CSV table of C-alpha atoms and ligand atoms in Angstrom, one decimal:
chain,number,residue,atom,x,y,z
Q,1,UNK,CA,-1.3,14.7,21.9
Q,2,UNK,CA,-1.1,11.9,19.3
Q,3,UNK,CA,2.3,11.4,18.0
Q,4,UNK,CA,3.3,10.6,14.2
Q,5,UNK,CA,6.5,9.2,13.4
Q,6,UNK,CA,7.4,10.7,9.9
Q,7,UNK,CA,9.9,8.6,7.8
Q,8,UNK,CA,10.6,10.6,4.4
Q,9,UNK,CA,13.2,8.1,3.6
Q,10,UNK,CA,14.8,8.5,0.1
Q,11,UNK,CA,14.6,9.8,-3.3
Q,12,UNK,CA,11.0,11.4,-3.9
Q,13,UNK,CA,10.0,10.2,-0.4
Q,14,UNK,CA,11.9,13.5,0.7
Q,15,UNK,CA,9.8,15.6,-1.7
Q,16,UNK,CA,6.2,14.1,-1.2
Q,17,UNK,CA,6.1,13.7,2.4
Q,18,UNK,CA,6.6,17.3,3.5
Q,19,UNK,CA,3.5,17.9,1.2
Q,20,UNK,CA,1.3,15.3,2.8
Q,21,UNK,CA,2.4,16.5,6.2
Q,22,UNK,CA,1.5,20.3,5.3
Q,23,UNK,CA,-2.0,19.1,3.9
Q,24,UNK,CA,-2.7,17.2,7.2
Q,25,UNK,CA,-1.4,20.3,9.2
Q,26,UNK,CA,-3.8,22.4,7.1
Q,27,UNK,CA,-6.9,20.3,7.7
Q,28,UNK,CA,-6.2,19.3,11.3
Q,29,UNK,CA,-3.9,22.1,12.9
Q,30,UNK,CA,-2.2,21.4,16.3
Q,31,UNK,CA,-3.9,17.9,16.5
Q,32,UNK,CA,-0.6,16.0,16.3
Q,33,UNK,CA,3.0,15.9,17.2
Q,34,UNK,CA,5.3,15.3,14.3
Q,35,UNK,CA,8.9,13.8,14.7
Q,36,UNK,CA,10.9,13.0,11.8
Q,37,UNK,CA,13.5,9.9,11.8
Q,38,UNK,CA,15.8,8.4,9.3
Q,39,UNK,CA,15.2,5.2,7.3
Q,40,UNK,CA,16.5,3.6,4.3
Q,41,UNK,CA,19.4,4.7,2.3
Q,42,UNK,CA,19.6,8.2,4.1
Q,43,UNK,CA,19.7,6.1,7.5
Q,44,UNK,CA,22.7,4.0,6.2
Q,45,UNK,CA,24.7,7.1,4.9
Q,46,UNK,CA,24.1,8.7,8.5
Q,47,UNK,CA,24.4,5.7,10.9
Q,48,UNK,CA,25.2,2.6,8.9
Q,49,UNK,CA,21.8,1.0,9.4
Q,50,UNK,CA,18.8,1.1,7.2
Q,51,UNK,CA,16.6,0.8,10.4
Q,52,UNK,CA,18.4,2.6,13.3
Q,53,UNK,CA,17.3,1.4,16.8
Q,54,UNK,CA,16.1,5.0,17.2
Q,55,UNK,CA,13.6,4.9,14.4
Q,56,UNK,CA,12.2,1.5,15.3
Q,57,UNK,CA,11.8,2.4,18.9
Q,58,UNK,CA,10.0,5.8,17.7
Q,59,UNK,CA,7.7,3.6,15.3
Q,60,UNK,CA,6.9,1.3,18.1
Q,61,UNK,CA,6.0,4.1,20.3
Q,62,UNK,CA,4.2,6.6,17.9
Q,63,UNK,CA,0.5,6.5,17.1
Q,64,UNK,CA,0.9,6.4,13.6
Q,65,UNK,CA,3.7,6.1,10.9
Q,66,UNK,CA,3.8,8.1,7.7
Q,67,UNK,CA,6.5,6.8,5.4
Q,68,UNK,CA,7.8,8.0,2.1
Q,69,UNK,CA,9.9,5.3,0.2
Q,70,UNK,CA,13.2,3.8,0.6
Q,71,UNK,CA,15.9,2.6,-1.8
Q,72,UNK,CA,18.2,3.9,-4.6
Q,73,UNK,CA,20.9,2.6,-6.9
Q,74,UNK,CA,23.7,3.9,-4.6
Q,75,UNK,CA,22.6,1.1,-1.9
Q,76,UNK,CA,21.9,-1.7,-4.2
Q,77,UNK,CA,25.3,-3.3,-3.9
Q,78,UNK,CA,25.1,-3.6,-0.2
Q,79,UNK,CA,24.6,-7.0,1.4
Q,80,UNK,CA,20.9,-8.0,1.1
Q,81,UNK,CA,20.2,-7.5,5.0
Q,82,UNK,CA,21.9,-4.1,5.0
Q,83,UNK,CA,19.9,-2.7,1.7
Q,84,UNK,CA,17.0,-0.5,2.3
Q,85,UNK,CA,14.0,-2.6,1.5
Q,86,UNK,CA,15.2,-6.0,3.2
Q,87,UNK,CA,17.0,-4.1,5.8
Q,88,UNK,CA,14.2,-1.4,6.8
Q,89,UNK,CA,10.9,-2.1,5.3
Q,90,UNK,CA,10.6,-5.8,6.0
Q,91,UNK,CA,11.8,-5.6,9.7
Q,92,UNK,CA,9.6,-2.6,10.3
Q,93,UNK,CA,6.5,-4.4,9.0
Q,94,UNK,CA,7.3,-7.4,11.2
Q,95,UNK,CA,8.2,-5.6,14.2
Q,96,UNK,CA,5.0,-3.6,14.2
Q,97,UNK,CA,3.1,-6.8,13.0
Q,98,UNK,CA,1.5,-4.8,10.2
Q,99,UNK,CA,0.0,-7.9,8.8
Q,100,UNK,CA,-2.5,-6.2,6.6
Q,101,UNK,CA,-1.7,-3.9,3.7
Q,102,UNK,CA,-4.6,-2.3,2.2
Q,103,UNK,CA,-4.5,-0.5,-1.1
Q,104,UNK,CA,-7.8,1.2,-2.2
Q,105,UNK,CA,-8.0,1.7,-6.0
Q,106,UNK,CA,-10.5,4.1,-7.2
Q,107,UNK,CA,-10.4,6.1,-10.4
Q,108,UNK,CA,-10.7,9.9,-10.0
Q,109,UNK,CA,-13.3,10.9,-12.5
Q,110,UNK,CA,-11.0,13.5,-14.0
Q,111,UNK,CA,-8.4,10.8,-14.6
Q,112,UNK,CA,-10.7,8.4,-16.4
Q,113,UNK,CA,-8.9,9.2,-19.7
Q,114,UNK,CA,-5.4,8.9,-18.1
Q,115,UNK,CA,-5.3,5.2,-17.6
Q,116,UNK,CA,-3.5,3.2,-20.2
Q,117,UNK,CA,-6.8,1.0,-20.3
Q,118,UNK,CA,-9.8,2.2,-22.1
Q,119,UNK,CA,-12.0,4.7,-20.2
Q,120,UNK,CA,-15.0,2.3,-20.3
Q,121,UNK,CA,-13.0,-0.5,-18.6
Q,122,UNK,CA,-11.7,1.7,-15.7
Q,123,UNK,CA,-14.5,4.3,-15.0
Q,124,UNK,CA,-16.4,2.1,-12.5
Q,125,UNK,CA,-13.4,0.8,-10.7
Q,126,UNK,CA,-13.7,1.0,-6.9
Q,127,UNK,CA,-11.9,-1.9,-5.3
Q,128,UNK,CA,-9.5,-2.6,-2.3
Q,129,UNK,CA,-6.8,-5.0,-2.5
Q,130,UNK,CA,-5.9,-6.5,1.0
Q,131,UNK,CA,-2.4,-8.1,0.9
Q,132,UNK,CA,-1.0,-10.1,3.7
Q,133,UNK,CA,2.4,-8.6,4.7
Q,134,UNK,CA,4.2,-10.4,7.4
Q,135,UNK,CA,4.2,-13.9,6.2
Q,136,UNK,CA,4.6,-16.1,3.1
Q,137,UNK,CA,7.4,-16.5,0.7
Q,138,UNK,CA,9.0,-13.1,1.7
Q,139,UNK,CA,9.6,-14.2,5.3
Q,140,UNK,CA,9.8,-17.9,5.0
Q,141,UNK,CA,13.2,-19.6,5.3
Q,142,UNK,CA,15.6,-18.7,2.4
Q,143,UNK,CA,19.2,-19.9,1.5
Q,144,UNK,CA,21.6,-20.8,-0.7
Q,145,UNK,CA,23.1,-24.7,-1.5
Q,146,UNK,CA,26.2,-25.8,-3.3
Q,147,UNK,CA,26.7,-29.0,-5.5
Q,148,UNK,CA,24.6,-28.4,-7.4
Q,149,UNK,CA,24.4,-24.7,-6.9
Q,150,UNK,CA,20.9,-23.7,-5.9
Q,151,UNK,CA,18.8,-21.1,-4.0
Q,152,UNK,CA,15.3,-21.4,-2.4
Q,153,UNK,CA,12.6,-19.5,-0.5
Q,154,UNK,CA,9.8,-21.1,1.5
Q,155,UNK,CA,6.3,-20.2,1.2
Q,156,UNK,CA,4.6,-21.0,4.5
Q,157,UNK,CA,1.5,-19.8,6.3
Q,158,UNK,CA,0.1,-20.5,9.7
Q,159,UNK,CA,-3.7,-20.8,10.1
Q,160,UNK,CA,-3.6,-17.8,12.4
Q,161,UNK,CA,-1.9,-15.8,9.7
Q,162,UNK,CA,-4.5,-16.5,7.1
Q,163,UNK,CA,-7.6,-16.2,9.4
Q,164,UNK,CA,-6.8,-12.7,10.8
Q,165,UNK,CA,-6.2,-11.3,7.3
Q,166,UNK,CA,-9.1,-12.9,5.7
Q,167,UNK,CA,-11.4,-11.9,8.7
Q,168,UNK,CA,-10.4,-8.1,8.0
Q,169,UNK,CA,-11.2,-8.7,4.4
Q,170,UNK,CA,-14.7,-9.7,5.4
Q,171,UNK,CA,-15.1,-6.8,7.9
Q,172,UNK,CA,-14.1,-4.5,5.3
Q,173,UNK,CA,-16.3,-5.9,2.7
Q,174,UNK,CA,-19.3,-5.3,5.2
Q,175,UNK,CA,-18.7,-1.5,4.8
Q,176,UNK,CA,-18.9,-1.9,1.2
Q,177,UNK,CA,-20.4,-4.0,-1.7
Q,178,UNK,CA,-20.2,-7.2,0.6
Q,179,UNK,CA,-17.9,-9.3,-1.8
Q,180,UNK,CA,-14.7,-10.9,-1.1
Q,181,UNK,CA,-12.4,-12.6,-3.7
Q,182,UNK,CA,-9.7,-14.6,-2.3
Q,183,UNK,CA,-7.1,-14.9,-4.7
Q,184,UNK,CA,-4.6,-18.0,-4.6
Q,185,UNK,CA,-3.0,-20.9,-6.6
Q,186,UNK,CA,-4.9,-23.7,-5.2
Q,187,UNK,CA,-4.5,-25.7,-8.4
Q,188,UNK,CA,-0.6,-25.9,-7.8
Q,189,UNK,CA,0.4,-24.8,-4.2
Q,190,UNK,CA,-0.4,-26.7,-0.9
Q,191,UNK,CA,-0.2,-23.5,1.1
Q,192,UNK,CA,-3.0,-22.0,-1.3
Q,193,UNK,CA,-5.2,-24.9,-0.7
Q,194,UNK,CA,-4.8,-24.4,3.2
Q,195,UNK,CA,-5.5,-20.7,2.4
Q,196,UNK,CA,-8.7,-21.6,0.7
Q,197,UNK,CA,-9.8,-23.9,3.4
Q,198,UNK,CA,-9.4,-21.4,6.1
Q,199,UNK,CA,-10.9,-18.8,4.0
Q,200,UNK,CA,-14.1,-20.9,3.6
Q,201,UNK,CA,-14.2,-21.5,7.2
Q,202,UNK,CA,-13.8,-18.0,8.2
Q,203,UNK,CA,-16.5,-17.2,5.7
Q,204,UNK,CA,-19.0,-19.1,7.8
Q,205,UNK,CA,-18.9,-16.2,10.3
Q,206,UNK,CA,-19.9,-13.8,7.6
Q,207,UNK,CA,-23.0,-15.3,5.9
Q,208,UNK,CA,-24.0,-11.7,4.6
Q,209,UNK,CA,-20.7,-11.5,2.6
Q,210,UNK,CA,-20.3,-13.3,-0.7
Q,211,UNK,CA,-16.9,-15.1,-1.0
Q,212,UNK,CA,-15.4,-16.4,-4.1
Q,213,UNK,CA,-12.0,-17.8,-5.0
Q,214,UNK,CA,-9.7,-16.9,-8.3
Q,215,UNK,CA,-6.4,-18.3,-9.2
Q,216,UNK,CA,-3.9,-15.5,-9.1
Q,217,UNK,CA,-3.1,-15.8,-13.0
Q,218,UNK,CA,-6.7,-15.4,-13.7
Q,219,UNK,CA,-6.9,-12.5,-11.2
Q,220,UNK,CA,-4.3,-10.6,-13.0
Q,221,UNK,CA,-6.1,-11.2,-16.4
Q,222,UNK,CA,-9.6,-10.2,-14.9
Q,223,UNK,CA,-7.7,-6.9,-13.3
Q,224,UNK,CA,-7.3,-5.5,-16.7
Q,225,UNK,CA,-10.3,-7.2,-18.4
Q,226,UNK,CA,-13.2,-6.3,-16.2
Q,227,UNK,CA,-11.9,-4.7,-12.9
Q,228,UNK,CA,-15.3,-3.3,-11.8
Q,229,UNK,CA,-16.2,-6.9,-10.8
Q,230,UNK,CA,-13.9,-6.7,-7.8
Q,231,UNK,CA,-14.9,-5.4,-4.3
Q,232,UNK,CA,-12.5,-6.7,-1.7
Q,233,UNK,CA,-9.6,-8.9,-3.1
Q,234,UNK,CA,-7.6,-10.7,-0.4
Q,235,UNK,CA,-4.3,-12.6,-1.0
Q,236,UNK,CA,-1.1,-13.6,0.3
Q,237,UNK,CA,2.0,-11.5,0.3
Q,238,UNK,CA,3.6,-12.2,-3.0
Q,239,UNK,CA,0.7,-12.4,-5.1
Q,240,UNK,CA,-0.6,-9.2,-3.5
Q,241,UNK,CA,2.7,-7.5,-4.3
Q,242,UNK,CA,2.5,-8.0,-7.9
Q,243,UNK,CA,-1.5,-7.6,-8.2
Q,244,UNK,CA,-1.4,-4.1,-6.4
Q,245,UNK,CA,1.1,-2.6,-8.8
Q,246,UNK,CA,-1.0,-4.1,-11.8
Q,247,UNK,CA,-4.0,-2.7,-10.2
Q,248,UNK,CA,-2.3,0.8,-9.6
Q,249,UNK,CA,-2.4,1.2,-13.3
Q,250,UNK,CA,-6.0,1.4,-13.4
Q,251,UNK,CA,-5.9,4.6,-11.3
Q,252,UNK,CA,-3.6,6.1,-14.1
Q,253,UNK,CA,-0.4,6.1,-12.3
Q,254,UNK,CA,1.3,4.5,-9.4
Q,255,UNK,CA,1.8,8.0,-8.2
Q,256,UNK,CA,-2.1,8.0,-7.3
Q,257,UNK,CA,-2.1,5.0,-5.2
Q,258,UNK,CA,-2.2,5.2,-1.1
Q,259,UNK,CA,-1.8,2.5,1.2
Q,260,UNK,CA,-2.1,1.7,4.9
Q,261,UNK,CA,-0.5,-1.4,6.6
Q,262,UNK,CA,-2.6,-2.2,9.8
Q,263,UNK,CA,-2.4,-4.6,12.7
Q,264,UNK,CA,-5.7,-3.7,14.5
Q,265,UNK,CA,-4.1,-1.1,16.9
Q,266,UNK,CA,-1.5,1.0,14.7
Q,267,UNK,CA,-1.0,1.8,11.0
Q,268,UNK,CA,1.8,2.7,8.9
Q,269,UNK,CA,0.9,4.7,5.8
Q,270,UNK,CA,2.8,5.0,2.7
Q,271,UNK,CA,2.4,5.6,-1.0
Q,272,UNK,CA,2.4,2.3,-3.1
Q,273,UNK,CA,5.3,3.5,-5.3
Q,274,UNK,CA,9.1,3.6,-4.5
Q,275,UNK,CA,11.7,6.2,-4.4
Q,276,UNK,CA,11.6,6.7,-8.0
Q,277,UNK,CA,15.5,7.7,-8.3
Q,278,UNK,CA,14.9,8.6,-11.9
Q,279,UNK,CA,13.0,11.8,-11.0
Q,280,UNK,CA,14.1,12.6,-7.5
Q,281,UNK,CA,15.2,16.0,-6.6
Q,282,UNK,CA,13.7,17.6,-9.6
Q,283,UNK,CA,10.1,18.5,-8.1
Q,284,UNK,CA,8.7,16.2,-10.7
Q,285,UNK,CA,7.0,13.6,-8.2
Q,286,UNK,CA,3.4,13.3,-7.9
Q,287,UNK,CA,2.7,13.8,-4.3
Q,288,UNK,CA,-0.9,12.8,-4.4
Q,289,UNK,CA,-0.4,9.2,-3.3
Q,290,UNK,CA,1.3,10.3,0.0
Q,291,UNK,CA,-1.3,13.0,0.5
Q,292,UNK,CA,-4.0,10.4,0.0
Q,293,UNK,CA,-2.0,7.9,2.3
Q,294,UNK,CA,-2.1,10.8,5.0
Q,295,UNK,CA,-5.8,10.7,4.5
Q,296,UNK,CA,-6.2,7.3,5.2
Q,297,UNK,CA,-4.2,7.9,8.2
Q,298,UNK,CA,-6.7,10.4,9.6
Q,299,UNK,CA,-9.5,7.9,9.0
Q,300,UNK,CA,-8.1,4.7,10.1
Q,301,UNK,CA,-5.7,5.7,12.9
Q,302,UNK,CA,-7.5,8.6,14.4
Q,303,UNK,CA,-11.0,8.4,13.2
Q,304,UNK,CA,-11.0,12.0,11.7
Q,305,UNK,CA,-13.2,10.8,9.0
Q,306,UNK,CA,-14.6,14.4,7.9
Q,307,UNK,CA,-11.0,15.6,7.8
Q,308,UNK,CA,-9.8,12.7,5.7
Q,309,UNK,CA,-13.0,13.0,3.2
Q,310,UNK,CA,-11.9,16.9,2.9
Q,311,UNK,CA,-8.3,15.9,1.9
Q,312,UNK,CA,-9.9,13.4,-0.8
Q,313,UNK,CA,-12.4,15.9,-1.9
Q,314,UNK,CA,-9.5,18.6,-2.4
Q,315,UNK,CA,-7.5,16.1,-4.4
Q,316,UNK,CA,-10.3,15.5,-6.8
Q,317,UNK,CA,-11.4,19.1,-7.1
Q,318,UNK,CA,-7.7,19.8,-8.0
Q,319,UNK,CA,-7.8,17.2,-10.7
Q,320,UNK,CA,-11.1,18.1,-12.0
Q,321,UNK,CA,-10.1,21.9,-12.3
Q,322,UNK,CA,-7.4,20.5,-14.9
Q,323,UNK,CA,-4.2,20.7,-12.9
Q,324,UNK,CA,-2.0,17.5,-13.3
Q,325,UNK,CA,1.3,16.0,-11.8
Q,326,UNK,CA,3.7,15.4,-14.8
Q,327,UNK,CA,3.3,11.7,-14.6
Q,328,UNK,CA,-0.4,12.1,-15.5
Q,329,UNK,CA,0.0,15.1,-18.0
Q,330,UNK,CA,-1.5,14.9,-21.4
Q,331,UNK,CA,-1.2,17.3,-24.2
Q,332,UNK,CA,-2.9,20.7,-23.1
Q,333,UNK,CA,-2.9,19.7,-19.2
Q,334,UNK,CA,-1.9,22.3,-16.9
Q,335,UNK,CA,1.2,20.7,-15.1
Q,336,UNK,CA,2.2,21.3,-11.6
Q,337,UNK,CA,5.5,20.4,-9.8
Q,338,UNK,CA,5.4,18.5,-6.7
Q,339,UNK,CA,5.5,21.6,-4.2
Q,340,UNK,CA,3.1,23.6,-6.3
Q,341,UNK,CA,0.5,20.5,-6.4
Q,342,UNK,CA,0.7,20.0,-2.8
Q,343,UNK,CA,-0.1,23.9,-2.2
Q,344,UNK,CA,-2.9,23.7,-4.7
Q,345,UNK,CA,-4.4,20.9,-2.6
Q,346,UNK,CA,-4.0,22.9,0.5
Q,347,UNK,CA,-5.8,25.7,-1.3
Q,348,UNK,CA,-8.7,23.5,-2.4
Q,349,UNK,CA,-9.4,22.3,1.2
N,401,NAD,P1,9.2,3.1,-8.2
N,401,NAD,O1,7.9,2.9,-8.0
N,401,NAD,O2,10.1,3.9,-7.4
N,401,NAD,O3,9.4,3.7,-9.9
N,401,NAD,C1,8.9,3.1,-11.0
N,401,NAD,C2,8.4,4.3,-12.0
N,401,NAD,O4,7.2,5.0,-11.6
N,401,NAD,C3,9.5,5.2,-12.2
N,401,NAD,O5,9.5,5.6,-13.6
N,401,NAD,C4,9.1,6.4,-11.5
N,401,NAD,O6,9.7,7.6,-11.8
N,401,NAD,C5,7.5,6.4,-11.5
N,401,NAD,N1,7.0,7.0,-10.2
N,401,NAD,C6,6.9,6.2,-9.0
N,401,NAD,N2,6.3,7.0,-8.1
N,401,NAD,C7,6.1,8.2,-8.7
N,401,NAD,C8,5.4,9.5,-8.2
N,401,NAD,N3,4.9,9.7,-7.1
N,401,NAD,N4,5.5,10.6,-9.2
N,401,NAD,C9,5.7,10.4,-10.4
N,401,NAD,N5,6.4,9.2,-10.9
N,401,NAD,C10,6.4,8.2,-10.2
N,401,NAD,O7,9.8,1.8,-8.3
N,401,NAD,P2,11.2,1.1,-8.8
N,401,NAD,O8,11.9,2.0,-10.0
N,401,NAD,O9,11.3,-0.3,-9.2
N,401,NAD,O10,12.1,1.3,-7.7
N,401,NAD,C11,13.1,2.5,-7.2
N,401,NAD,C12,13.7,2.2,-5.9
N,401,NAD,O11,12.6,2.2,-5.0
N,401,NAD,C13,14.2,0.8,-5.8
N,401,NAD,O12,15.4,1.1,-4.9
N,401,NAD,C14,13.2,0.0,-5.0
N,401,NAD,O13,14.0,-0.8,-4.3
N,401,NAD,C15,12.7,1.0,-4.2
N,401,NAD,N6,11.3,0.7,-3.9
N,401,NAD,C16,10.8,1.0,-2.6
N,401,NAD,C17,9.4,0.8,-2.1
N,401,NAD,C18,9.2,1.2,-0.8
N,401,NAD,O14,9.7,2.2,-0.3
N,401,NAD,N7,7.9,0.9,-0.4
N,401,NAD,C19,8.6,0.3,-3.0
N,401,NAD,C20,9.1,0.0,-4.4
N,401,NAD,C21,10.5,0.2,-4.8
């Protein structure tokens, strides 16, 4: 039986992941072995390490990983390498070689009015941001200098790192509207000019897919100006980090946005948001991003396309019936807590 390593992590991760697991168990009973492991602050408190060797070994051995979120103010004063994000998330991505982070942004019909942007701007949005996840500024050489005091990070990309993510973007575009927009800062950065060269070269293998390029500053502007123009956006690590949070607001709330991090063989699935310490432990968190991440897991790791679609439809039906998580509630909406909304999705399956 395929094994799923479950890493709830910290804060609301511990509330939303049980709901996602329960939804998968309802739609695909007895199909998986589930094992839970410590990560992030919870792992620091229990073992001293944000990514205990047992957790890493389990993730390497499992068929897929379902992750909540890590971090919280109580761990922010630790040395950087022992903090939940730097000490757990980055090494996990690197060790599993999860080079492609994929975040689909679609606006649920029922939530068109919930975005901070006008309904006519967001109603046709159906895009995917594909972010390079194991290279660039977040992994390049970094350090401090004295006299004068300074700090630096290095943005470096190899040809192979660029080629494999751009190729994946073309393959995804083929299953969609056949348009790839590669986002860079080629007017300033040498690494971006190189990225553009490799993207062009790889594009020659996909003559049926349109390739365009856009500077990241313009892309940020276009994402709020006319987001429906995008099909697949592919970009480097830091630009993707920022653009995906921006794009999340098109869907109404970051609590709606799922993500998959893939390496061609294995996937790690997690909501796009963090551990939300401000609302943790109060049954207020929106579990839908986690539930939709689990739906992505069924599709991309286990080829359970019908089961995945059933979950997506159940989420859409619950929202269409007027039920809302607290972060999306407007006046007159029927608001449900984390557990109750998870149960409602299971009922709708
Ligand atoms: P965050 O995403 O946790 O929260 C930002 C805001 O969105 C908060 O107001 C929060 O209440 C709200 N929010 C987020 N998810 C929600 C949900 N499912 N339902 C309802 N509201 C939701 O980002 P942050 O505040 O910048 O970071 C909090 C902690 O999370 C920090 O320790 C940070 O390092 C960590 N973090 C972890 C990840 C990850 O594990 N992948 C990602 C980002 C931040």
